[in-house]
mmCIF file of C-alpha atoms in Angstrom:
data_model
loop_
_atom_site.group_PDB
_atom_site.id
_atom_site.type_symbol
_atom_site.label_atom_id
_atom_site.label_comp_id
_atom_site.label_asym_id
_atom_site.label_seq_id
_atom_site.Cartn_x
_atom_site.Cartn_y
_atom_site.Cartn_z
ATOM 1 C CA MET A 1 30.939 34.414 -12.488
ATOM 2 C CA PRO A 2 27.724 32.287 -13.312
ATOM 3 C CA ARG A 3 26.124 30.696 -10.287
ATOM 4 C CA PRO A 4 23.995 27.867 -11.699
ATOM 5 C CA ALA A 5 22.304 26.966 -8.441
ATOM 6 C CA LEU A 6 20.977 30.470 -8.106
ATOM 7 C CA GLY A 7 19.943 30.458 -11.681
ATOM 8 C CA VAL A 8 17.787 27.282 -11.192
ATOM 9 C CA ALA A 9 16.183 28.755 -8.118
ATOM 10 C CA MET A 10 15.249 31.796 -10.079
ATOM 11 C CA VAL A 11 13.717 29.783 -12.857
ATOM 12 C CA VAL A 12 11.760 27.572 -10.406
ATOM 13 C CA GLY A 13 10.451 30.488 -8.650
ATOM 14 C CA SER A 14 9.382 32.265 -11.748
ATOM 15 C CA GLY A 15 7.711 28.986 -13.136
ATOM 16 C CA ALA A 16 5.727 28.734 -9.784
ATOM 17 C CA LEU A 17 4.541 32.432 -10.143
ATOM 18 C CA PHE A 18 3.706 32.078 -13.758
ATOM 19 C CA ALA A 19 1.849 28.901 -13.011
ATOM 20 C CA ILE A 20 -0.330 30.500 -10.354
ATOM 21 C CA ASN A 21 -0.818 33.417 -12.759
ATOM 22 C CA GLY A 22 -2.520 31.073 -15.291
ATOM 23 C CA THR A 23 -5.391 30.401 -13.004
ATOM 24 C CA VAL A 24 -5.543 33.956 -11.823
ATOM 25 C CA SER A 25 -5.710 35.190 -15.403
ATOM 26 C CA LYS A 26 -8.392 32.608 -16.228
ATOM 27 C CA LEU A 27 -10.559 34.102 -13.480
ATOM 28 C CA VAL A 28 -9.996 37.595 -14.749
ATOM 29 C CA LEU A 29 -10.968 36.487 -18.308
ATOM 30 C CA ARG A 30 -14.186 34.724 -16.865
ATOM 31 C CA ALA A 31 -15.092 38.119 -15.313
ATOM 32 C CA GLY A 32 -15.415 39.620 -18.718
ATOM 33 C CA ILE A 33 -11.915 41.179 -19.338
ATOM 34 C CA SER A 34 -10.900 40.283 -22.882
ATOM 35 C CA ALA A 35 -7.307 38.898 -23.704
ATOM 36 C CA PRO A 36 -6.145 42.145 -25.316
ATOM 37 C CA GLN A 37 -7.405 44.168 -22.439
ATOM 38 C CA LEU A 38 -5.719 41.859 -19.735
ATOM 39 C CA THR A 39 -2.516 42.121 -21.980
ATOM 40 C CA LEU A 40 -2.596 46.031 -21.977
ATOM 41 C CA LEU A 41 -3.516 46.134 -18.298
ATOM 42 C CA ARG A 42 -0.628 43.959 -17.226
ATOM 43 C CA ALA A 43 1.858 45.671 -19.679
ATOM 44 C CA VAL A 44 0.933 49.289 -18.388
ATOM 45 C CA GLY A 45 0.938 48.226 -14.926
ATOM 46 C CA ALA A 46 4.410 46.454 -15.120
ATOM 47 C CA VAL A 47 6.035 49.334 -16.981
ATOM 48 C CA VAL A 48 4.817 51.852 -14.411
ATOM 49 C CA GLY A 49 6.181 49.617 -11.610
ATOM 50 C CA LEU A 50 9.575 48.866 -13.286
ATOM 51 C CA LEU A 51 9.905 52.635 -14.204
ATOM 52 C CA ALA A 52 9.467 53.444 -10.433
ATOM 53 C CA LEU A 53 12.123 50.787 -9.492
ATOM 54 C CA SER A 54 14.423 52.098 -12.246
ATOM 55 C CA LEU A 55 14.255 55.657 -11.095
ATOM 56 C CA LEU A 56 14.601 54.691 -7.277
ATOM 57 C CA LEU A 57 17.583 52.249 -7.497
ATOM 58 C CA HIS A 58 21.082 53.304 -8.421
ATOM 59 C CA PRO A 59 22.089 54.611 -11.014
ATOM 60 C CA GLY A 60 18.524 55.995 -11.619
ATOM 61 C CA ALA A 61 17.368 57.130 -14.789
ATOM 62 C CA ARG A 62 20.696 56.490 -16.476
ATOM 63 C CA ARG A 63 20.114 52.925 -16.635
ATOM 64 C CA LEU A 64 17.311 53.505 -19.226
ATOM 65 C CA ARG A 65 19.652 55.204 -21.737
ATOM 66 C CA VAL A 66 19.526 53.474 -25.103
ATOM 67 C CA THR A 67 21.144 53.651 -28.372
ATOM 68 C CA ALA A 68 19.466 53.470 -31.787
ATOM 69 C CA GLY A 69 21.410 50.185 -32.456
ATOM 70 C CA GLN A 70 19.748 48.683 -29.363
ATOM 71 C CA LEU A 71 16.166 49.606 -30.161
ATOM 72 C CA PRO A 72 15.420 46.723 -32.598
ATOM 73 C CA LEU A 73 16.373 44.194 -29.933
ATOM 74 C CA LEU A 74 14.550 45.823 -27.161
ATOM 75 C CA ILE A 75 11.250 46.192 -29.329
ATOM 76 C CA GLY A 76 11.527 42.502 -30.712
ATOM 77 C CA TYR A 77 12.065 41.340 -27.182
ATOM 78 C CA GLY A 78 9.105 43.223 -25.794
ATOM 79 C CA LEU A 79 6.580 42.306 -28.721
ATOM 80 C CA THR A 80 7.493 38.655 -28.578
ATOM 81 C CA GLY A 81 7.806 37.658 -24.925
ATOM 82 C CA PHE A 82 5.958 40.502 -23.262
ATOM 83 C CA PHE A 83 3.046 41.127 -25.556
ATOM 84 C CA LEU A 84 2.421 38.368 -28.146
ATOM 85 C CA VAL A 85 3.235 35.489 -25.830
ATOM 86 C CA PRO A 86 0.806 36.526 -22.990
ATOM 87 C CA MET A 87 -2.061 37.703 -25.299
ATOM 88 C CA LEU A 88 -2.052 34.272 -27.266
ATOM 89 C CA TYR A 89 -1.657 32.492 -23.960
ATOM 90 C CA PHE A 90 -4.679 34.275 -22.621
ATOM 91 C CA VAL A 91 -6.650 33.506 -25.738
ATOM 92 C CA ALA A 92 -5.761 29.813 -25.309
ATOM 93 C CA ILE A 93 -6.571 29.364 -21.797
ATOM 94 C CA ALA A 94 -9.984 31.058 -22.372
ATOM 95 C CA ARG A 95 -10.940 28.243 -24.621
ATOM 96 C CA LEU A 96 -8.752 25.397 -23.364
ATOM 97 C CA PRO A 97 -8.014 23.980 -19.997
ATOM 98 C CA VAL A 98 -4.893 25.626 -18.535
ATOM 99 C CA GLY A 99 -2.680 22.318 -18.725
ATOM 100 C CA ILE A 100 -3.627 21.693 -22.337
ATOM 101 C CA ALA A 101 -2.934 25.338 -23.365
ATOM 102 C CA LEU A 102 0.475 25.059 -21.900
ATOM 103 C CA LEU A 103 1.276 21.698 -23.513
ATOM 104 C CA PHE A 104 1.119 23.577 -26.859
ATOM 105 C CA GLU A 105 3.110 26.735 -25.627
ATOM 106 C CA TYR A 106 5.698 24.708 -24.098
ATOM 107 C CA THR A 107 6.818 23.099 -27.367
ATOM 108 C CA ALA A 108 8.914 26.310 -27.469
ATOM 109 C CA PRO A 109 12.155 24.537 -26.067
ATOM 110 C CA LEU A 110 12.020 21.989 -28.825
ATOM 111 C CA LEU A 111 11.668 24.678 -31.494
ATOM 112 C CA VAL A 112 14.603 26.590 -30.204
ATOM 113 C CA ALA A 113 16.677 23.287 -29.877
ATOM 114 C CA LEU A 114 15.901 22.635 -33.581
ATOM 115 C CA TRP A 115 16.943 26.165 -34.582
ATOM 116 C CA ALA A 116 20.241 25.839 -32.622
ATOM 117 C CA ARG A 117 20.995 22.521 -34.037
ATOM 118 C CA PHE A 118 20.049 23.402 -37.709
ATOM 119 C CA GLY A 119 20.313 27.021 -37.814
ATOM 120 C CA GLN A 120 23.359 27.564 -35.460
ATOM 121 C CA HIS A 121 24.984 24.289 -36.327
ATOM 122 C CA GLN A 122 25.547 23.605 -32.734
ATOM 123 C CA GLN A 123 26.247 20.137 -31.197
ATOM 124 C CA VAL A 124 23.453 18.544 -29.387
ATOM 125 C CA ARG A 125 24.025 15.566 -27.067
ATOM 126 C CA PRO A 126 21.480 12.759 -27.436
ATOM 127 C CA ARG A 127 20.683 12.698 -23.706
ATOM 128 C CA LEU A 128 19.600 16.280 -23.984
ATOM 129 C CA TRP A 129 17.119 15.422 -26.783
ATOM 130 C CA ALA A 130 15.950 12.309 -24.675
ATOM 131 C CA GLY A 131 15.255 14.749 -21.806
ATOM 132 C CA LEU A 132 13.176 17.056 -24.039
ATOM 133 C CA LEU A 133 11.396 14.105 -25.584
ATOM 134 C CA LEU A 134 10.483 12.646 -22.252
ATOM 135 C CA SER A 135 9.288 15.978 -21.008
ATOM 136 C CA LEU A 136 6.863 16.561 -24.012
ATOM 137 C CA VAL A 137 5.568 13.008 -23.632
ATOM 138 C CA GLY A 138 4.828 13.927 -19.913
ATOM 139 C CA LEU A 139 3.127 17.123 -21.128
ATOM 140 C CA GLY A 140 1.046 14.993 -23.444
ATOM 141 C CA CYS A 141 -0.136 12.801 -20.587
ATOM 142 C CA VAL A 142 -0.882 15.799 -18.558
ATOM 143 C CA ALA A 143 -3.199 17.044 -21.454
ATOM 144 C CA GLU A 144 -4.310 13.412 -22.190
ATOM 145 C CA VAL A 145 -3.818 13.867 -25.955
ATOM 146 C CA TRP A 146 -5.040 10.269 -26.622
ATOM 147 C CA GLY A 147 -8.580 11.008 -25.291
ATOM 148 C CA ASP A 148 -11.603 12.033 -27.220
ATOM 149 C CA LEU A 149 -10.884 15.771 -26.766
ATOM 150 C CA LYS A 150 -12.820 18.223 -28.801
ATOM 151 C CA LEU A 151 -10.236 21.075 -28.834
ATOM 152 C CA ASN A 152 -11.090 24.511 -29.658
ATOM 153 C CA GLY A 153 -9.361 25.412 -32.994
ATOM 154 C CA THR A 154 -8.676 29.087 -32.040
ATOM 155 C CA GLY A 155 -7.326 27.927 -28.733
ATOM 156 C CA VAL A 156 -4.934 25.346 -30.324
ATOM 157 C CA LEU A 157 -3.648 27.903 -32.954
ATOM 158 C CA ALA A 158 -3.109 30.479 -30.139
ATOM 159 C CA GLY A 159 -1.192 28.019 -28.088
ATOM 160 C CA LEU A 160 1.170 27.045 -30.990
ATOM 161 C CA GLY A 161 1.556 30.711 -31.819
ATOM 162 C CA ALA A 162 2.524 31.321 -28.167
ATOM 163 C CA ALA A 163 5.122 28.623 -28.604
ATOM 164 C CA VAL A 164 6.896 30.275 -31.598
ATOM 165 C CA PHE A 165 6.986 33.812 -29.864
ATOM 166 C CA LEU A 166 8.266 32.179 -26.660
ATOM 167 C CA ALA A 167 11.037 30.583 -28.484
ATOM 168 C CA LEU A 168 11.976 33.899 -30.070
ATOM 169 C CA TYR A 169 11.685 35.588 -26.619
ATOM 170 C CA TYR A 170 14.397 33.208 -24.983
ATOM 171 C CA VAL A 171 16.713 33.745 -28.033
ATOM 172 C CA LEU A 172 16.460 37.500 -27.742
ATOM 173 C CA GLY A 173 16.676 37.465 -24.109
ATOM 174 C CA ALA A 174 20.020 35.660 -24.256
ATOM 175 C CA ARG A 175 21.211 38.540 -26.309
ATOM 176 C CA GLY A 176 19.632 41.231 -24.307
ATOM 177 C CA VAL A 177 21.286 40.211 -20.949
ATOM 178 C CA GLU A 178 24.664 40.442 -22.522
ATOM 179 C CA ARG A 179 24.224 44.192 -23.233
ATOM 180 C CA ARG A 180 21.858 45.606 -20.489
ATOM 181 C CA ASP A 181 20.912 45.095 -16.796
ATOM 182 C CA THR A 182 17.963 42.878 -16.075
ATOM 183 C CA LEU A 183 15.788 45.851 -14.812
ATOM 184 C CA SER A 184 16.407 48.231 -17.803
ATOM 185 C CA LEU A 185 15.881 45.304 -20.252
ATOM 186 C CA CYS A 186 12.438 44.365 -18.632
ATOM 187 C CA THR A 187 11.460 48.155 -18.414
ATOM 188 C CA TRP A 188 12.050 48.698 -22.213
ATOM 189 C CA ALA A 189 10.425 45.373 -23.038
ATOM 190 C CA PHE A 190 7.250 46.102 -21.104
ATOM 191 C CA GLY A 191 7.184 49.605 -22.456
ATOM 192 C CA ALA A 192 7.248 48.160 -25.932
ATOM 193 C CA SER A 193 4.407 45.891 -24.992
ATOM 194 C CA ALA A 194 2.463 48.590 -23.452
ATOM 195 C CA VAL A 195 2.649 50.627 -26.627
ATOM 196 C CA ALA A 196 1.630 47.614 -28.659
ATOM 197 C CA GLY A 197 -1.306 47.044 -26.318
ATOM 198 C CA LEU A 198 -2.391 50.710 -26.696
ATOM 199 C CA LEU A 199 -2.299 50.646 -30.442
ATOM 200 C CA THR A 200 -4.379 47.446 -30.405
ATOM 201 C CA ARG A 201 -6.885 49.139 -28.234
ATOM 202 C CA LEU A 202 -7.202 51.950 -30.609
ATOM 203 C CA VAL A 203 -7.438 49.695 -33.810
ATOM 204 C CA THR A 204 -10.205 47.654 -32.091
ATOM 205 C CA ALA A 205 -11.993 50.792 -31.239
ATOM 206 C CA GLY A 206 -11.841 50.138 -27.494
ATOM 207 C CA THR A 207 -13.680 46.909 -27.755
ATOM 208 C CA GLY A 208 -14.711 45.667 -24.328
ATOM 209 C CA GLY A 209 -15.469 47.900 -21.275
ATOM 210 C CA TRP A 210 -13.627 47.992 -17.993
ATOM 211 C CA ALA A 211 -16.729 47.486 -15.786
ATOM 212 C CA PRO A 212 -15.795 43.998 -14.869
ATOM 213 C CA LEU A 213 -12.802 45.473 -12.789
ATOM 214 C CA GLY A 214 -15.523 46.319 -10.117
ATOM 215 C CA GLY A 215 -16.795 42.772 -9.731
ATOM 216 C CA THR A 216 -15.590 39.506 -8.424
ATOM 217 C CA SER A 217 -14.527 36.297 -9.994
ATOM 218 C CA GLY A 218 -14.190 33.068 -7.960
ATOM 219 C CA GLY A 219 -15.192 35.121 -4.636
ATOM 220 C CA VAL A 220 -12.070 37.173 -5.227
ATOM 221 C CA PRO A 221 -12.196 41.027 -6.497
ATOM 222 C CA VAL A 222 -11.160 41.354 -9.984
ATOM 223 C CA ALA A 223 -9.044 44.379 -9.334
ATOM 224 C CA LEU A 224 -6.971 42.298 -6.686
ATOM 225 C CA LEU A 225 -6.683 39.385 -9.214
ATOM 226 C CA CYS A 226 -5.266 42.025 -11.765
ATOM 227 C CA GLY A 227 -2.820 43.308 -9.098
ATOM 228 C CA TYR A 228 -1.385 39.776 -8.896
ATOM 229 C CA VAL A 229 -1.213 39.447 -12.830
ATOM 230 C CA VAL A 230 0.938 42.774 -12.834
ATOM 231 C CA VAL A 231 3.184 42.345 -9.842
ATOM 232 C CA LEU A 232 3.577 38.607 -9.178
ATOM 233 C CA GLY A 233 2.476 37.330 -12.571
ATOM 234 C CA SER A 234 4.535 39.704 -14.534
ATOM 235 C CA ILE A 235 7.187 42.152 -12.918
ATOM 236 C CA VAL A 236 8.742 39.633 -10.530
ATOM 237 C CA PRO A 237 8.847 36.484 -12.624
ATOM 238 C CA TYR A 238 10.088 38.310 -15.743
ATOM 239 C CA LEU A 239 12.870 39.939 -13.711
ATOM 240 C CA LEU A 240 13.682 36.412 -12.390
ATOM 241 C CA VAL A 241 13.976 34.840 -15.771
ATOM 242 C CA ALA A 242 16.081 37.626 -17.225
ATOM 243 C CA ALA A 243 18.412 37.419 -14.215
ATOM 244 C CA ALA A 244 18.454 33.706 -14.509
ATOM 245 C CA LEU A 245 19.878 34.080 -18.002
ATOM 246 C CA ARG A 246 23.077 35.560 -16.521
ATOM 247 C CA HIS A 247 23.700 32.146 -14.567
ATOM 248 C CA LEU A 248 22.224 29.668 -17.139
ATOM 249 C CA PRO A 249 22.254 28.927 -20.682
ATOM 250 C CA ALA A 250 19.043 29.730 -22.244
ATOM 251 C CA THR A 251 18.392 26.045 -23.023
ATOM 252 C CA SER A 252 18.647 25.317 -19.380
ATOM 253 C CA VAL A 253 16.117 28.086 -18.469
ATOM 254 C CA GLY A 254 13.822 26.817 -21.171
ATOM 255 C CA ILE A 255 14.086 23.031 -19.872
ATOM 256 C CA ILE A 256 13.701 23.775 -16.151
ATOM 257 C CA GLY A 257 10.766 26.242 -16.899
ATOM 258 C CA MET A 258 8.864 23.123 -18.314
ATOM 259 C CA ILE A 259 7.846 22.501 -14.726
ATOM 260 C CA GLU A 260 5.384 25.498 -15.056
ATOM 261 C CA PRO A 261 2.728 23.347 -16.816
ATOM 262 C CA VAL A 262 2.862 20.733 -14.198
ATOM 263 C CA ILE A 263 2.405 23.373 -11.355
ATOM 264 C CA ALA A 264 -0.223 25.269 -13.412
ATOM 265 C CA ALA A 265 -2.252 22.294 -13.949
ATOM 266 C CA ALA A 266 -2.376 21.382 -10.421
ATOM 267 C CA VAL A 267 -3.212 24.852 -9.275
ATOM 268 C CA ALA A 268 -5.985 25.041 -11.749
ATOM 269 C CA TRP A 269 -7.254 21.635 -10.607
ATOM 270 C CA VAL A 270 -7.476 22.986 -6.861
ATOM 271 C CA THR A 271 -8.741 26.270 -7.663
ATOM 272 C CA LEU A 272 -11.121 26.086 -10.650
ATOM 273 C CA GLY A 273 -12.681 22.695 -9.993
ATOM 274 C CA ALA A 274 -13.565 19.586 -11.789
ATOM 275 C CA GLY A 275 -13.202 20.883 -15.293
ATOM 276 C CA GLU A 276 -9.352 21.128 -14.508
ATOM 277 C CA ALA A 277 -8.968 18.036 -12.393
ATOM 278 C CA LEU A 278 -6.029 15.757 -12.857
ATOM 279 C CA ASN A 279 -6.306 11.988 -12.917
ATOM 280 C CA ALA A 280 -3.652 9.286 -12.390
ATOM 281 C CA ALA A 281 -2.464 9.413 -15.918
ATOM 282 C CA GLN A 282 -2.008 13.163 -15.637
ATOM 283 C CA LEU A 283 -0.121 12.952 -12.330
ATOM 284 C CA ALA A 284 2.100 10.432 -13.864
ATOM 285 C CA GLY A 285 2.645 12.739 -16.817
ATOM 286 C CA GLY A 286 3.810 15.476 -14.481
ATOM 287 C CA ALA A 287 6.308 13.090 -12.983
ATOM 288 C CA LEU A 288 7.683 12.263 -16.537
ATOM 289 C CA VAL A 289 8.178 16.039 -16.934
ATOM 290 C CA LEU A 290 10.177 16.419 -13.920
ATOM 291 C CA VAL A 291 12.375 13.294 -14.820
ATOM 292 C CA GLY A 292 12.742 14.702 -18.360
ATOM 293 C CA VAL A 293 13.803 18.002 -16.894
ATOM 294 C CA ALA A 294 16.348 16.510 -14.531
ATOM 295 C CA LEU A 295 17.752 14.174 -17.311
ATOM 296 C CA ALA A 296 18.152 16.931 -19.952
ATOM 297 C CA GLU A 297 19.728 19.427 -17.456
ATOM 298 C CA THR A 298 22.174 16.957 -15.834
ATOM 299 C CA ALA A 299 23.342 16.146 -19.420
ATOM 300 C CA ARG A 300 24.410 19.749 -19.795
ATOM 301 C CA THR A 301 26.149 20.339 -16.433
ATOM 302 C CA ALA A 302 29.637 19.486 -17.504
ATOM 303 C CA SER A 303 29.580 21.438 -20.819
ATOM 304 C CA THR A 304 28.139 24.487 -19.095
ATOM 305 C CA THR A 305 30.836 24.316 -16.410
ATOM 306 C CA ARG A 306 33.526 24.204 -18.995
ATOM 307 C CA ALA A 307 32.238 26.874 -21.226
ATOM 308 C CA ALA A 308 31.778 29.558 -18.480
ATOM 309 C CA ALA A 309 33.716 32.605 -19.599
ATOM 310 C CA PRO A 310 34.109 36.301 -18.910
ATOM 311 C CA ALA A 311 32.682 37.003 -22.374
ATOM 312 C CA PRO A 312 29.964 34.869 -23.673
ATOM 313 C CA PRO A 313 29.552 34.128 -27.377
ATOM 314 C CA ASP A 314 27.257 36.155 -29.603
ATOM 315 C CA VAL A 315 23.803 34.552 -29.031
ATOM 316 C CA LEU A 316 24.049 32.037 -26.041
ATOM 317 C CA ALA A 317 26.140 32.187 -22.928
ATOM 318 C CA ALA A 318 27.970 28.897 -22.562
ATOM 319 C CA THR A 319 25.327 26.717 -24.340
ATOM 320 C CA ASP A 320 24.970 23.973 -26.955
ATOM 321 C CA LEU A 321 21.643 25.138 -27.986
ATOM 322 C CA SER A 322 19.000 27.795 -26.895
ATOM 323 C CA ARG A 323 15.396 27.745 -25.661
#
């Protein structure tokens, strides 16, 4: 049976790890590692770690069995959420403050809500839309969209592209957890991401060397920072998100996950200095995000509880709309 409280804890935990990963990744990028290189590094490292877990834990290699009919979903899931989202996010944070980059990426819940409402023809309560709107307004305050910002065009496009693929990632993830266990799902997804990263590396003729791995960034060895990106910035939070989809609707996962930009902006402020500092308006925006998350999620509690069933519907498990 679904355990919503456990699902919420998993999403909050993954959000915190992803948020810290934003600052860690920016330090790696500052050291001279490119966005495609970092995407490849995290994918290869993650798939190696997940393969080891898959082989060590019962039932071993059997959990990785796959049919031809499952491959399109696994490949699509891996390419969207595990390759394109992080690569575009790395491009965005290399050109924009972390909080602003995440503002664009986290329009994803609204995109999926629109898809569910008009593509899936599902009913949406006004209170849920109000929560989403309040969260987006809060994110706008965090990014200070009213100010005289000279945003990098490539960074903005990368952030919006990440939003589109993040939306697809959660929709596909809701399907994936219905058919496979969490570990094998993430292993196959990171495998697809690693293959895509290697192909990108070949197409770009190996642009960018690996010498920066031997240096430091922000006083921390780059190799150690990359270790965080692989383990605590990839393997652990992705497993938590996939597991949370067994206990919460995809929409709830998306809405609760909107606390990530707030945490990420705070971590970047403390770690990266004045260029990432938060003022009173931004702190107020962070509070709006949290209020919006609570408003939207409590609007769904009754319907989620009533809809819990042994066999979830085709795309979404007991949900009115999907992230």
